[in-house]
mmCIF file of C-alpha atoms in Angstrom:
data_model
loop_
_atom_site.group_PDB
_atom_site.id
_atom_site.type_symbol
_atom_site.label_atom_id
_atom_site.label_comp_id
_atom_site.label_asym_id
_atom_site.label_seq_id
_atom_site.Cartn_x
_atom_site.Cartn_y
_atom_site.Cartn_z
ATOM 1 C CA UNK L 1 291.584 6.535 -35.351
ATOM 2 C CA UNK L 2 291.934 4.785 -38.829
ATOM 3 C CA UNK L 3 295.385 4.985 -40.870
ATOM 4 C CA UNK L 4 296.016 4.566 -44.205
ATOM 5 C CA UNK L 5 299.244 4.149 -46.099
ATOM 6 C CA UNK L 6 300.742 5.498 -48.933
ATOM 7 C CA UNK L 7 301.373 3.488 -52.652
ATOM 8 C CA UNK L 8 302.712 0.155 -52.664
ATOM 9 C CA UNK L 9 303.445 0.386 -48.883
ATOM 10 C CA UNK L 10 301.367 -1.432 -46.299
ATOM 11 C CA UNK L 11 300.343 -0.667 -42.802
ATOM 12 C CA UNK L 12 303.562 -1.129 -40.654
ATOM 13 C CA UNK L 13 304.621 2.124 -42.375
ATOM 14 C CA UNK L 14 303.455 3.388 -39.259
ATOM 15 C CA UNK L 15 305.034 0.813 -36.577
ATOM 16 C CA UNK L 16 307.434 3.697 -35.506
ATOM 17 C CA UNK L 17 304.524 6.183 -34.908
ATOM 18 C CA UNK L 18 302.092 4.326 -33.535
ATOM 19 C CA UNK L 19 304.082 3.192 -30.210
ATOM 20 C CA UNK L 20 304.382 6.546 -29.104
ATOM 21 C CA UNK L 21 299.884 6.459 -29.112
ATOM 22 C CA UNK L 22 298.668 5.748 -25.789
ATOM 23 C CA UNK L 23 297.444 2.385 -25.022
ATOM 24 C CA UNK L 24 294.126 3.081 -24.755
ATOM 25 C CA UNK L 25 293.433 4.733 -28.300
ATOM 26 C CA UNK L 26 291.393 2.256 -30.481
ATOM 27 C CA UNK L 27 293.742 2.598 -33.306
ATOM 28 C CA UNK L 28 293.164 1.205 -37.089
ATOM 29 C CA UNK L 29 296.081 1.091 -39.061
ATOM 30 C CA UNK L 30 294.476 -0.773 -42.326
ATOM 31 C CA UNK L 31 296.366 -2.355 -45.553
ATOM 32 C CA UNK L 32 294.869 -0.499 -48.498
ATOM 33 C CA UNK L 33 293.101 -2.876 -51.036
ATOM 34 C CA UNK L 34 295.200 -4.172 -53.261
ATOM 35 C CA UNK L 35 298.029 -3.949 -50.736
ATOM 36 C CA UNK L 36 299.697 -5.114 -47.919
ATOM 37 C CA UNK L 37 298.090 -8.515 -46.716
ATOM 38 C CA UNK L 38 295.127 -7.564 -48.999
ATOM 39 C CA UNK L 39 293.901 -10.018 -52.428
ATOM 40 C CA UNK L 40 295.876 -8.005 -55.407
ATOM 41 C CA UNK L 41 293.104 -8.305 -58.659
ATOM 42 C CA UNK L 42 294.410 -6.953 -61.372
ATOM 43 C CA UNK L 43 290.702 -6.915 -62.948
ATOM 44 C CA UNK L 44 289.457 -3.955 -60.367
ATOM 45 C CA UNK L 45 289.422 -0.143 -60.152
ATOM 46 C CA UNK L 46 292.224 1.021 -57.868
ATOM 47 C CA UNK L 47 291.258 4.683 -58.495
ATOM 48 C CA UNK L 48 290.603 7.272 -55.444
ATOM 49 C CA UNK L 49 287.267 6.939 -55.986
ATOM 50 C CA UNK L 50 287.323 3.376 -56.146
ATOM 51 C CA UNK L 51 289.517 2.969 -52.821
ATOM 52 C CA UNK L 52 287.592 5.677 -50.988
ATOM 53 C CA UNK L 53 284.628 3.408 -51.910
ATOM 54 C CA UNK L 54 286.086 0.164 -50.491
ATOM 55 C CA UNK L 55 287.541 1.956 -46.974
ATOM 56 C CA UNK L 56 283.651 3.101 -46.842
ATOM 57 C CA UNK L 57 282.231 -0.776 -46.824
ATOM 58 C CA UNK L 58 285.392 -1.600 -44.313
ATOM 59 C CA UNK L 59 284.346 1.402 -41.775
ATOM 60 C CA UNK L 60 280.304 0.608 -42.215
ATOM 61 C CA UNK L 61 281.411 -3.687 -41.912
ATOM 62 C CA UNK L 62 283.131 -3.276 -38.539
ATOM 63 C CA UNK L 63 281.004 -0.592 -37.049
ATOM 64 C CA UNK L 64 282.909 2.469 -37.210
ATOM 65 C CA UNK L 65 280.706 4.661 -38.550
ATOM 66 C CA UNK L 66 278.691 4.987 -35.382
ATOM 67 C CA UNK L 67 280.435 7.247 -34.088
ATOM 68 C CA UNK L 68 282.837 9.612 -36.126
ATOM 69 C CA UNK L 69 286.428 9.053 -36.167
ATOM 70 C CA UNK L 70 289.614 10.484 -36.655
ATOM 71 C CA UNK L 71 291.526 9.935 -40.338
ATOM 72 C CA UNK L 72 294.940 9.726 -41.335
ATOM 73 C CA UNK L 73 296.479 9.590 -44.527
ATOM 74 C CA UNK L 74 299.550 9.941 -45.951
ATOM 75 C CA UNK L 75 300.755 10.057 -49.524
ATOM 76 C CA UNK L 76 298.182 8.135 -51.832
ATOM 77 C CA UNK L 77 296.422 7.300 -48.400
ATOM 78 C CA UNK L 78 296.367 10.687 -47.775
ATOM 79 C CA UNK L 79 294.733 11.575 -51.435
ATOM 80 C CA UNK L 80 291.963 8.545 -50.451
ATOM 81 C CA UNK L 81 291.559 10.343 -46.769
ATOM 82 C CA UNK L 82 290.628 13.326 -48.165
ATOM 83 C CA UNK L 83 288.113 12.069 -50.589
ATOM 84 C CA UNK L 84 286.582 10.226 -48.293
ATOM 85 C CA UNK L 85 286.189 13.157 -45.863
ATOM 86 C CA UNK L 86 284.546 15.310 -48.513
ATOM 87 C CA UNK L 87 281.937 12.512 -49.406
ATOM 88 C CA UNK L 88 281.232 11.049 -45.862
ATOM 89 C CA UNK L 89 281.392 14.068 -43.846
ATOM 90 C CA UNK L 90 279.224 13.105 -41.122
ATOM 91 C CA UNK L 91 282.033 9.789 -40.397
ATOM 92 C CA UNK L 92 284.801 12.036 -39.734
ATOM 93 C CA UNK L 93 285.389 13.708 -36.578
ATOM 94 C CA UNK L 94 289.090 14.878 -37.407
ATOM 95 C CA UNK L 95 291.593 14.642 -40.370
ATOM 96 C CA UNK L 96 295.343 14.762 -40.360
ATOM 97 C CA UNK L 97 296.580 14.306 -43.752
ATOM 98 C CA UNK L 98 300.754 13.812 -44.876
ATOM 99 C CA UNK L 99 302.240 15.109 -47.815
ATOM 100 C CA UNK L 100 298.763 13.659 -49.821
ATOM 101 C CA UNK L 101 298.524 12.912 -53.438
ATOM 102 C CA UNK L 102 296.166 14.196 -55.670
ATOM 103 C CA UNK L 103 296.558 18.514 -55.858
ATOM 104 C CA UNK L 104 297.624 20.138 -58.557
ATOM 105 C CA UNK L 105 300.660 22.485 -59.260
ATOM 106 C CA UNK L 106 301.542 24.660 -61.694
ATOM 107 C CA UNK L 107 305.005 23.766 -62.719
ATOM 108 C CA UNK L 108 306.384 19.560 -63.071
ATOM 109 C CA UNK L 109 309.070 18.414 -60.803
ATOM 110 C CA UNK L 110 311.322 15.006 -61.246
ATOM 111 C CA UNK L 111 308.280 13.065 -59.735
ATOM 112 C CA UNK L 112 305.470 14.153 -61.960
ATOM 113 C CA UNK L 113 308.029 14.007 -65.067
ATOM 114 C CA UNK L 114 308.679 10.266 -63.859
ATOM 115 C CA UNK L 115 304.992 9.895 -63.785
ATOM 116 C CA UNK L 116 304.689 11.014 -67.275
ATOM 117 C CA UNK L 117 307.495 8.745 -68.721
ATOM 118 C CA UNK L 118 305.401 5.874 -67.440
ATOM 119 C CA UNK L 119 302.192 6.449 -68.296
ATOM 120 C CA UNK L 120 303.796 6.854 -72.026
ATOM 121 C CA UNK L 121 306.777 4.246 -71.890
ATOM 122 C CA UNK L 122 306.490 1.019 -74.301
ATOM 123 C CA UNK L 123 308.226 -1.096 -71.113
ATOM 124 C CA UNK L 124 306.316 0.345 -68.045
ATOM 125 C CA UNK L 125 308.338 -2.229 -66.423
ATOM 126 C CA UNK L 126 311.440 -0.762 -66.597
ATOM 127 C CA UNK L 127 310.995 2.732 -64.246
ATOM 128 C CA UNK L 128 312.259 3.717 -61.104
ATOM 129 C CA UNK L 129 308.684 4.426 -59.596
ATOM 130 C CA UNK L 130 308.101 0.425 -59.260
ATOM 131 C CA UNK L 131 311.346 -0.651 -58.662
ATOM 132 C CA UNK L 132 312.786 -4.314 -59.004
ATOM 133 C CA UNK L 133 316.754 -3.822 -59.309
ATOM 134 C CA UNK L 134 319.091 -2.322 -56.532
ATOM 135 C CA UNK L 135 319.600 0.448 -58.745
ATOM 136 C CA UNK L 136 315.936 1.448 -59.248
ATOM 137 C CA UNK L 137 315.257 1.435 -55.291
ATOM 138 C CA UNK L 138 317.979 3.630 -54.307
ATOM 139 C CA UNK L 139 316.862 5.914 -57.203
ATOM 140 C CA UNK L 140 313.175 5.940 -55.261
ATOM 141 C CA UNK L 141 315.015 6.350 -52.262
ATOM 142 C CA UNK L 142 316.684 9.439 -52.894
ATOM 143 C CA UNK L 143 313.484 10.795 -54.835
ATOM 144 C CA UNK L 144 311.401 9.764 -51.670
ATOM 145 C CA UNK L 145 313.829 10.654 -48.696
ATOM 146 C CA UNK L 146 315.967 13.524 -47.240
ATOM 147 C CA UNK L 147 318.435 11.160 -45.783
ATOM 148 C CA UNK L 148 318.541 8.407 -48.411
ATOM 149 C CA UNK L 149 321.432 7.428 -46.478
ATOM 150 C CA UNK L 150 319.114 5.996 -43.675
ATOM 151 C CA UNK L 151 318.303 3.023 -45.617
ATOM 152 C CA UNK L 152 320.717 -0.087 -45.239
ATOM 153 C CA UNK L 153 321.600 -2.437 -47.662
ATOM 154 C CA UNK L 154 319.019 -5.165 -46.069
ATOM 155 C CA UNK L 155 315.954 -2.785 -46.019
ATOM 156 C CA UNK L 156 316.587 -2.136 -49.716
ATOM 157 C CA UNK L 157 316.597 -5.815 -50.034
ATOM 158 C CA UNK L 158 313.575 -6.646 -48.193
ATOM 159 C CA UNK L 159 311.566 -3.656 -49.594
ATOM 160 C CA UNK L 160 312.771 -4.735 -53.075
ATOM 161 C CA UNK L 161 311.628 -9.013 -52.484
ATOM 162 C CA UNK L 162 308.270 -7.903 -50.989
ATOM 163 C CA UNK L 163 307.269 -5.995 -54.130
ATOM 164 C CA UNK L 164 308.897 -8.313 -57.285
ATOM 165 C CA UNK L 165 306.136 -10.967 -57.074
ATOM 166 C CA UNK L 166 303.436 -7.994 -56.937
ATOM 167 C CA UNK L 167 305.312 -5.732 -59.882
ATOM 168 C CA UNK L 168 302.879 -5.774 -62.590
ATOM 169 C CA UNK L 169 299.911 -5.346 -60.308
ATOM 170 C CA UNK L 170 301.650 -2.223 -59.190
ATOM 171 C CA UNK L 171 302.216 -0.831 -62.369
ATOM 172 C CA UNK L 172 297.915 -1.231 -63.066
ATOM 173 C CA UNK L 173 297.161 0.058 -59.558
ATOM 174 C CA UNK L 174 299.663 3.147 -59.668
ATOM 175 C CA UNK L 175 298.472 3.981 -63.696
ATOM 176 C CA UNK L 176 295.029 3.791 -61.916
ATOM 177 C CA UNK L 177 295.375 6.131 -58.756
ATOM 178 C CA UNK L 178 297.422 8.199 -61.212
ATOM 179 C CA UNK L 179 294.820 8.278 -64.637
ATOM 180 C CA UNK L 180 293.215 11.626 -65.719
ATOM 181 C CA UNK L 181 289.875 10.973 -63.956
ATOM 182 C CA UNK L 182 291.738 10.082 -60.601
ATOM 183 C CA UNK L 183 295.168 12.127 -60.067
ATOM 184 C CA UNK L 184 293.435 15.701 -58.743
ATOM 185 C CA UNK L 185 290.754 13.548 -56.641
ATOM 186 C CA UNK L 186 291.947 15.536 -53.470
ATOM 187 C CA UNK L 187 291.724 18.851 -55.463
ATOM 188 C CA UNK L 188 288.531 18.474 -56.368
ATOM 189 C CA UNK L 189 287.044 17.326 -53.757
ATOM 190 C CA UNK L 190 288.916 19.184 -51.450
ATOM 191 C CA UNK L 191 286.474 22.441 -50.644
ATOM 192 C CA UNK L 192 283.492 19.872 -49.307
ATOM 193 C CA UNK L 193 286.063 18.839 -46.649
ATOM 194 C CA UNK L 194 283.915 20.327 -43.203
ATOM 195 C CA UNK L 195 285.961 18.218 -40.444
ATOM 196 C CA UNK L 196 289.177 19.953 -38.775
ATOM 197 C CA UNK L 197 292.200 19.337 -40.523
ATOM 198 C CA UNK L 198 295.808 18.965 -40.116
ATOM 199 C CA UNK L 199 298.372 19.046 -42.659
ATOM 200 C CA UNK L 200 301.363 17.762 -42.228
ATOM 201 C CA UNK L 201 304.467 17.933 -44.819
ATOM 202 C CA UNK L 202 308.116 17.594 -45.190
ATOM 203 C CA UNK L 203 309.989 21.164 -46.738
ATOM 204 C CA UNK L 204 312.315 18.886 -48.315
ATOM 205 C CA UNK L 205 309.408 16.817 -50.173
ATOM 206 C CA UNK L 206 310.608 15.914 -53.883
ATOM 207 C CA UNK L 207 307.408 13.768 -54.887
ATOM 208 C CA UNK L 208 304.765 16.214 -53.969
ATOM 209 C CA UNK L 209 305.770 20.479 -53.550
ATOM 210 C CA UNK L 210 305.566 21.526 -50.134
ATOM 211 C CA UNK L 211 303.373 24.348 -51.743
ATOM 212 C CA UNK L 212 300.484 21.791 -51.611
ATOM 213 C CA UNK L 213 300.127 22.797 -47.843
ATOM 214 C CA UNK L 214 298.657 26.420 -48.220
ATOM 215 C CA UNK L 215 296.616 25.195 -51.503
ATOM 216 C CA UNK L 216 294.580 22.763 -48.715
ATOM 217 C CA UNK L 217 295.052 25.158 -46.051
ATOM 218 C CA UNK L 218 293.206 27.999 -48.058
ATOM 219 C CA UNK L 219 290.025 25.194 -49.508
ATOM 220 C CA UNK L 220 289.797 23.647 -45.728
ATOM 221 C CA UNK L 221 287.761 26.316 -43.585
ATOM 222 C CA UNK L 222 289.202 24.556 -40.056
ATOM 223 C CA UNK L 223 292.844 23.146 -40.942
ATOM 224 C CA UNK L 224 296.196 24.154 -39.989
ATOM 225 C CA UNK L 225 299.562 23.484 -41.368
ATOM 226 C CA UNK L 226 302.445 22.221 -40.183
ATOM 227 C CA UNK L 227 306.068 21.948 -42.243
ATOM 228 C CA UNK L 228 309.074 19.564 -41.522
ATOM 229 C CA UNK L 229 312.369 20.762 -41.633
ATOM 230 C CA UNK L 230 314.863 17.913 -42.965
ATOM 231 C CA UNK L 231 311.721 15.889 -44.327
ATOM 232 C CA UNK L 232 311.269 13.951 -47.711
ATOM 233 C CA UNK L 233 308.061 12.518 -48.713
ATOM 234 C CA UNK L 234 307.858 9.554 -46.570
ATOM 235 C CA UNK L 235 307.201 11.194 -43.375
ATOM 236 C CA UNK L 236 306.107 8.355 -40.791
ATOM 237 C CA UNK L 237 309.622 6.833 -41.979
ATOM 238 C CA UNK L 238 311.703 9.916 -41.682
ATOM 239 C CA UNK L 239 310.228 11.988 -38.436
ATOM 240 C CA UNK L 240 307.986 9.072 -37.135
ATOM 241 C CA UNK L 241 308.257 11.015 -33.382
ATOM 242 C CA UNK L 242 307.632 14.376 -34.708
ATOM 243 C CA UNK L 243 304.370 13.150 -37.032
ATOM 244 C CA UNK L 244 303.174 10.675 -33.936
ATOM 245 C CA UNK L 245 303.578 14.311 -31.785
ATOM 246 C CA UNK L 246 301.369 16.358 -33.734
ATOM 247 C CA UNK L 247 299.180 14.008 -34.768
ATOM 248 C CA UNK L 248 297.908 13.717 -30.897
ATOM 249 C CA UNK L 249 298.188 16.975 -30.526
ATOM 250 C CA UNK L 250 295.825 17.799 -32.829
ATOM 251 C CA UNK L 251 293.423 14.972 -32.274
ATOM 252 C CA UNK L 252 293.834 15.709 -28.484
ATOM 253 C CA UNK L 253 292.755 19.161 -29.184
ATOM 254 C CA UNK L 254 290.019 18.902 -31.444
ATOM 255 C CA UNK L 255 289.018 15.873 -28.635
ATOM 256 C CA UNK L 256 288.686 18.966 -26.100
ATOM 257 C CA UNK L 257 287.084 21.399 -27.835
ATOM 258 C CA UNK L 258 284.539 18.880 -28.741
ATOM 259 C CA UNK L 259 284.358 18.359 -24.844
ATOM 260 C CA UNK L 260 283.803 22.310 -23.618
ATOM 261 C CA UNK L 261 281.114 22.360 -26.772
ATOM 262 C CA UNK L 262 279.203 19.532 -24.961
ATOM 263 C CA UNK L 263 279.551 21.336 -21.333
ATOM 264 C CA UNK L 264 278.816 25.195 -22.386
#
């Protein structure tokens, strides 16, 4: 199972999920380029495309192609998930994705009209997508959670110091995953995805419209949905349990079918 993270996060996102997996699951959870532990070059491509095309020379450098895997993604990771899915089909076994970027809607919520301010703003530093001050975070926070509540004064602080240094380069990446030729990567790739497919999102999601579900649902021939009551947009923060839950359930099933296939 490989894991990938949404923007300017980094893989222990999914600490709280991933110690309810059983010990004996060869698990992946990966820092997206550009992210995490990863070299940050502000000179490179950090489209979907671009990203999907780096995971690809991770998965073939280690091996894991031989045999196809299960893929999670959630948020921007989930957007890169799907893409790579539709384009390596034969890799992926399974595919659970969380509240992913990349679909389109028909009408603009508070996220997309943030978007918009930056992409056209004289001082892309100053917005509360990339957030530096105390003020800017808890704005994200609220945007991003149900319970903004649930975040102390000393996560805000540490979330806020782990992403000053990197500010600018997050501003070019996020402009990037976000340009014209990359923000509907999912939707338009999203028919040629063949594997099973799980989506997973949070009712109370102000980033990305809950409606995205039944757009993937209907494009994805084997997928099923499944919606959070009391959930924002970062879902492995929020219901880490419930998502860890399902997430084996699914892969568990789809494990077992695969199984009775092999014995009929």
């Amino acid at each position: 199972m490989l894991m990938l993270h949404g923007f300017s996060l980094d893989k222990n996102i999914w600490l709280n999920t991933i110690e309810l997996f059983p010990r004996n699951l060869h698990l992946i959870c990966l820092d997206l380029p550009g992210h995490g532990e990863t070299t940050r070059l502000l000179g490179e491509s950090y489209t979907a495309a671009a990203q999907t095309k780096r995971i690809h020379q991770f998965v073939e450098a280690i091996g894991l192609s031989k045999k196809p895997f299960h893929l999670v993604g959630m948020s921007m990771g989930g957007m890169v998930a799907g893409v790579y899915a539709a384009q390596y089909p034969s890799e992926i076994f399974s595919l659970s994705l969380l509240c992913p970027a990349g679909l389109k809607y028909p009408t603009e919520n508070e996220f997309f009209i943030r978007l918009k301010e930056l992409i056209q703003a004289k001082n892309p530093e100053d917005t509360t997508l990339i957030p530096v001050t105390d003020k800017q975070g808890k704005q994200l926070f609220k945007l991003c959670l149900h319970r903004p509540n649930i975040i102390n004064t000393q996560l805000l602080k540490g979330y806020l110091n782990d992403r000053r240094p990197h500010k600018m380069f997050f501003i070019t990446c996020f402009l990037d995953i976000s340009s014209a030729k990359s923000r509907y990567s999912l939707h338009d790739n999203m028919s040629k995805i063949k594997a099973p497919t799980q989506i997973i999102w949070g009712r109370s999601d102000k980033v990305f419209d809950s409606s995205g579900a039944e757009v993937l649902a209907t494009a994805i021939p084997i997928s099923q949905v499944h919606m959070l009551d009391k959930c924002g947009h970062f879902i492995a923060f929020e219901r880490p349990k419930k998502s860890a839950k399902l997430i084996l359930e699914f892969y568990n099933s789809v494990c077992d079918k695969a199984e009775t296939k092999k014995v009929a």
